[in-house]
């Protein structure tokens, strides 16, 4: 690995300069839809949660998940997400955001990709997960906490080899630690998007999920919330 380090650093800088920058999805970041018993939904996280790769929030995770759950509930939802946030950054953002929801029944979280690209250590990653989960428990009470597993970064077309291989290894390791974190904490769920990799799920930047992937993501999250 030391022999590869200079080449990996060079490739990382090139990718950062050349990768297509897509905006966060357009649209409201909170709302209500459906009829029935109230279900208060919070979505927090990074660029994937913010809808990068989708044109509007209706196409992204927040809109599609609220739509699915609204078939049996009045869904009151809020999105607290921003591009480039690590797990620690997401915690800081949530701490400094006033929630419009009076209470929260379920929170869906997308973190990890930026921890991979910014080289968060394994130990720090575990500490950050513990802090985020602890904060959400303290502030949201008995809400279901759902962490989305890291995507298969070893397949991302935006990353050249050997950087893709290296990033993929890091992502796999953080994902294992995330799954373990969920397994050892009550009412904390691990949502694994175990899809066969295909370009049909990728946005134009070769890095973010498109509306097709967001639809499947939303369906998996809805299944956990309903269970």
XYZ file of C-alpha atoms in Angstrom:
227
model
C 0.000 0.000 0.000
C 2.797 2.558 0.715
C 3.992 2.084 -2.881
C 0.512 2.913 -4.170
C -0.017 5.922 -1.905
C 1.385 8.633 -4.231
C -0.619 7.271 -7.168
C -3.811 7.066 -5.093
C -3.363 10.649 -3.915
C -2.825 11.831 -7.490
C -5.881 9.957 -8.732
C -7.963 11.337 -5.869
C -7.040 14.901 -6.795
C -7.843 14.266 -10.456
C -11.235 12.788 -9.601
C -12.022 15.728 -7.335
C -11.233 18.160 -10.154
C -12.933 16.307 -12.973
C -16.056 14.682 -11.489
C -19.327 16.228 -12.621
C -20.841 18.294 -9.792
C -24.570 17.732 -9.517
C -26.799 19.936 -7.333
C -29.014 18.771 -4.508
C -32.569 17.960 -5.584
C -34.916 20.912 -5.945
C -38.033 21.259 -3.827
C -39.291 21.562 -0.281
C -37.404 19.886 2.543
C -40.458 19.302 4.693
C -44.120 18.627 4.179
C -47.166 16.469 4.847
C -49.031 13.981 2.671
C -51.583 11.192 2.939
C -54.376 10.409 5.362
C -54.648 8.160 8.372
C -52.689 7.939 11.599
C -49.778 10.355 11.911
C -46.298 9.134 11.055
C -43.508 11.625 11.655
C -40.486 10.932 9.470
C -37.004 12.445 9.599
C -34.366 11.884 6.905
C -30.819 12.990 7.693
C -27.472 12.628 6.020
C -25.199 13.423 3.135
C -25.609 14.216 -0.563
C -27.472 10.979 -1.314
C -30.091 11.860 1.295
C -30.164 15.439 -0.021
C -31.172 14.085 -3.425
C -28.037 14.686 -5.463
C -28.578 12.654 -8.623
C -32.311 13.403 -8.699
C -33.999 16.438 -10.238
C -36.554 17.049 -7.484
C -37.214 15.881 -3.944
C -40.255 14.013 -5.270
C -37.812 11.767 -7.175
C -35.340 11.450 -4.296
C -35.440 9.359 -1.119
C -37.463 11.808 0.982
C -40.281 12.282 -1.511
C -40.517 8.655 -2.564
C -40.455 7.353 1.014
C -43.091 9.839 2.175
C -45.235 8.859 -0.808
C -45.026 5.151 -0.033
C -45.877 5.608 3.636
C -48.715 8.025 2.855
C -50.840 5.149 1.535
C -51.696 4.273 5.142
C -50.611 7.333 7.149
C -50.558 11.070 7.231
C -46.825 11.470 6.839
C -45.217 14.571 8.296
C -41.648 14.618 7.066
C -38.492 16.706 7.266
C -35.176 16.418 5.443
C -31.939 17.527 7.124
C -29.154 16.702 4.689
C -26.248 18.357 2.921
C -23.539 17.353 0.487
C -20.048 16.472 1.773
C -21.147 15.728 5.342
C -19.340 12.999 7.246
C -21.031 11.194 10.113
C -19.621 13.779 12.533
C -20.757 16.547 10.193
C -24.270 15.138 10.050
C -24.421 15.064 13.847
C -23.302 18.701 13.981
C -25.917 19.661 11.381
C -28.733 17.873 13.224
C -27.723 19.448 16.519
C -27.942 22.902 14.945
C -31.226 22.402 13.072
C -34.586 23.236 14.600
C -36.929 20.392 13.731
C -40.425 21.257 12.552
C -41.690 17.856 13.720
C -43.237 17.734 17.188
C -41.983 14.158 17.561
C -40.286 11.578 15.348
C -41.401 7.989 14.738
C -38.620 6.991 12.337
C -35.339 8.487 11.176
C -33.554 7.279 8.038
C -29.836 8.054 7.874
C -27.346 8.160 5.012
C -23.718 8.513 6.119
C -20.369 6.942 5.329
C -19.350 7.792 1.778
C -17.691 11.047 2.841
C -16.052 9.250 5.750
C -14.482 6.949 3.163
C -13.279 9.749 0.888
C -12.050 11.856 3.827
C -10.280 8.878 5.427
C -12.102 8.768 8.753
C -10.324 6.135 10.828
C -12.178 2.971 11.813
C -12.021 3.916 15.486
C -13.301 7.431 14.824
C -16.094 6.061 12.630
C -17.291 3.860 15.488
C -17.128 6.777 17.918
C -19.067 8.998 15.527
C -21.772 6.361 15.027
C -22.124 5.962 18.790
C -22.427 9.728 19.223
C -24.986 10.122 16.428
C -27.118 7.222 17.651
C -26.868 8.437 21.236
C -27.912 11.957 20.299
C -30.864 10.747 18.237
C -32.010 8.499 21.074
C -31.735 11.295 23.620
C -33.616 13.825 21.486
C -36.080 11.634 19.586
C -37.048 9.184 22.309
C -38.277 5.856 20.974
C -37.953 6.579 17.252
C -36.844 3.797 14.939
C -33.316 4.555 13.738
C -32.463 3.226 10.282
C -28.919 3.434 8.912
C -28.444 2.880 5.197
C -25.525 0.618 4.358
C -22.668 2.058 2.328
C -22.983 1.683 -1.444
C -20.674 -0.591 -3.509
C -18.002 2.036 -4.096
C -15.730 -0.575 -5.677
C -18.100 -0.386 -8.676
C -18.414 3.416 -8.959
C -17.614 4.328 -12.589
C -16.429 7.812 -11.564
C -13.427 6.248 -9.802
C -10.437 4.976 -11.807
C -8.365 1.972 -10.797
C -6.559 1.408 -8.458
C -8.354 4.186 -6.545
C -11.685 2.414 -7.047
C -10.312 -0.763 -5.498
C -8.830 1.105 -2.525
C -11.962 3.178 -1.901
C -14.054 0.028 -2.220
C -12.026 -1.743 0.455
C -12.447 1.198 2.823
C -16.189 1.341 2.167
C -16.599 -2.375 2.831
C -14.831 -2.067 6.176
C -16.881 0.925 7.326
C -20.019 -0.896 6.220
C -19.122 -3.944 8.323
C -18.638 -1.708 11.349
C -21.954 0.021 10.630
C -23.784 -3.311 10.423
C -22.226 -4.369 13.733
C -23.246 -1.064 15.321
C -26.856 -1.622 14.276
C -26.840 -5.224 15.465
C -25.652 -4.269 18.952
C -28.073 -1.366 19.507
C -31.779 -1.857 20.217
C -34.226 -0.300 17.718
C -31.359 0.531 15.367
C -31.771 -1.054 11.941
C -29.307 -1.707 9.122
C -30.725 -1.167 5.633
C -28.625 -3.003 3.070
C -29.239 -2.125 -0.573
C -27.926 -5.450 -1.839
C -28.715 -4.833 -5.495
C -26.653 -6.285 -8.330
C -24.649 -3.285 -9.482
C -25.887 -1.694 -12.688
C -25.393 1.647 -14.408
C -29.189 1.986 -14.493
C -29.072 2.909 -10.792
C -26.408 5.621 -11.167
C -26.761 9.359 -11.749
C -24.842 11.091 -14.541
C -21.875 11.754 -12.264
C -21.209 8.031 -11.799
C -21.278 8.535 -8.042
C -24.823 9.161 -6.742
C -28.083 7.163 -6.848
C -30.612 8.182 -9.488
C -34.441 8.121 -9.080
C -34.571 4.393 -9.907
C -32.188 3.610 -7.052
C -33.963 6.075 -4.758
C -37.251 4.254 -5.371
C -35.770 0.926 -4.259
C -34.060 2.609 -1.305
C -37.378 4.147 -0.250
C -39.175 0.799 -0.575
C -36.615 -0.957 1.636
C -36.858 1.806 4.239
C -40.669 1.683 4.154
C -40.585 -2.082 4.712
C -38.510 -1.605 7.878
C -40.712 1.214 9.177
C -43.863 -0.864 8.641
C -42.420 -4.008 10.246
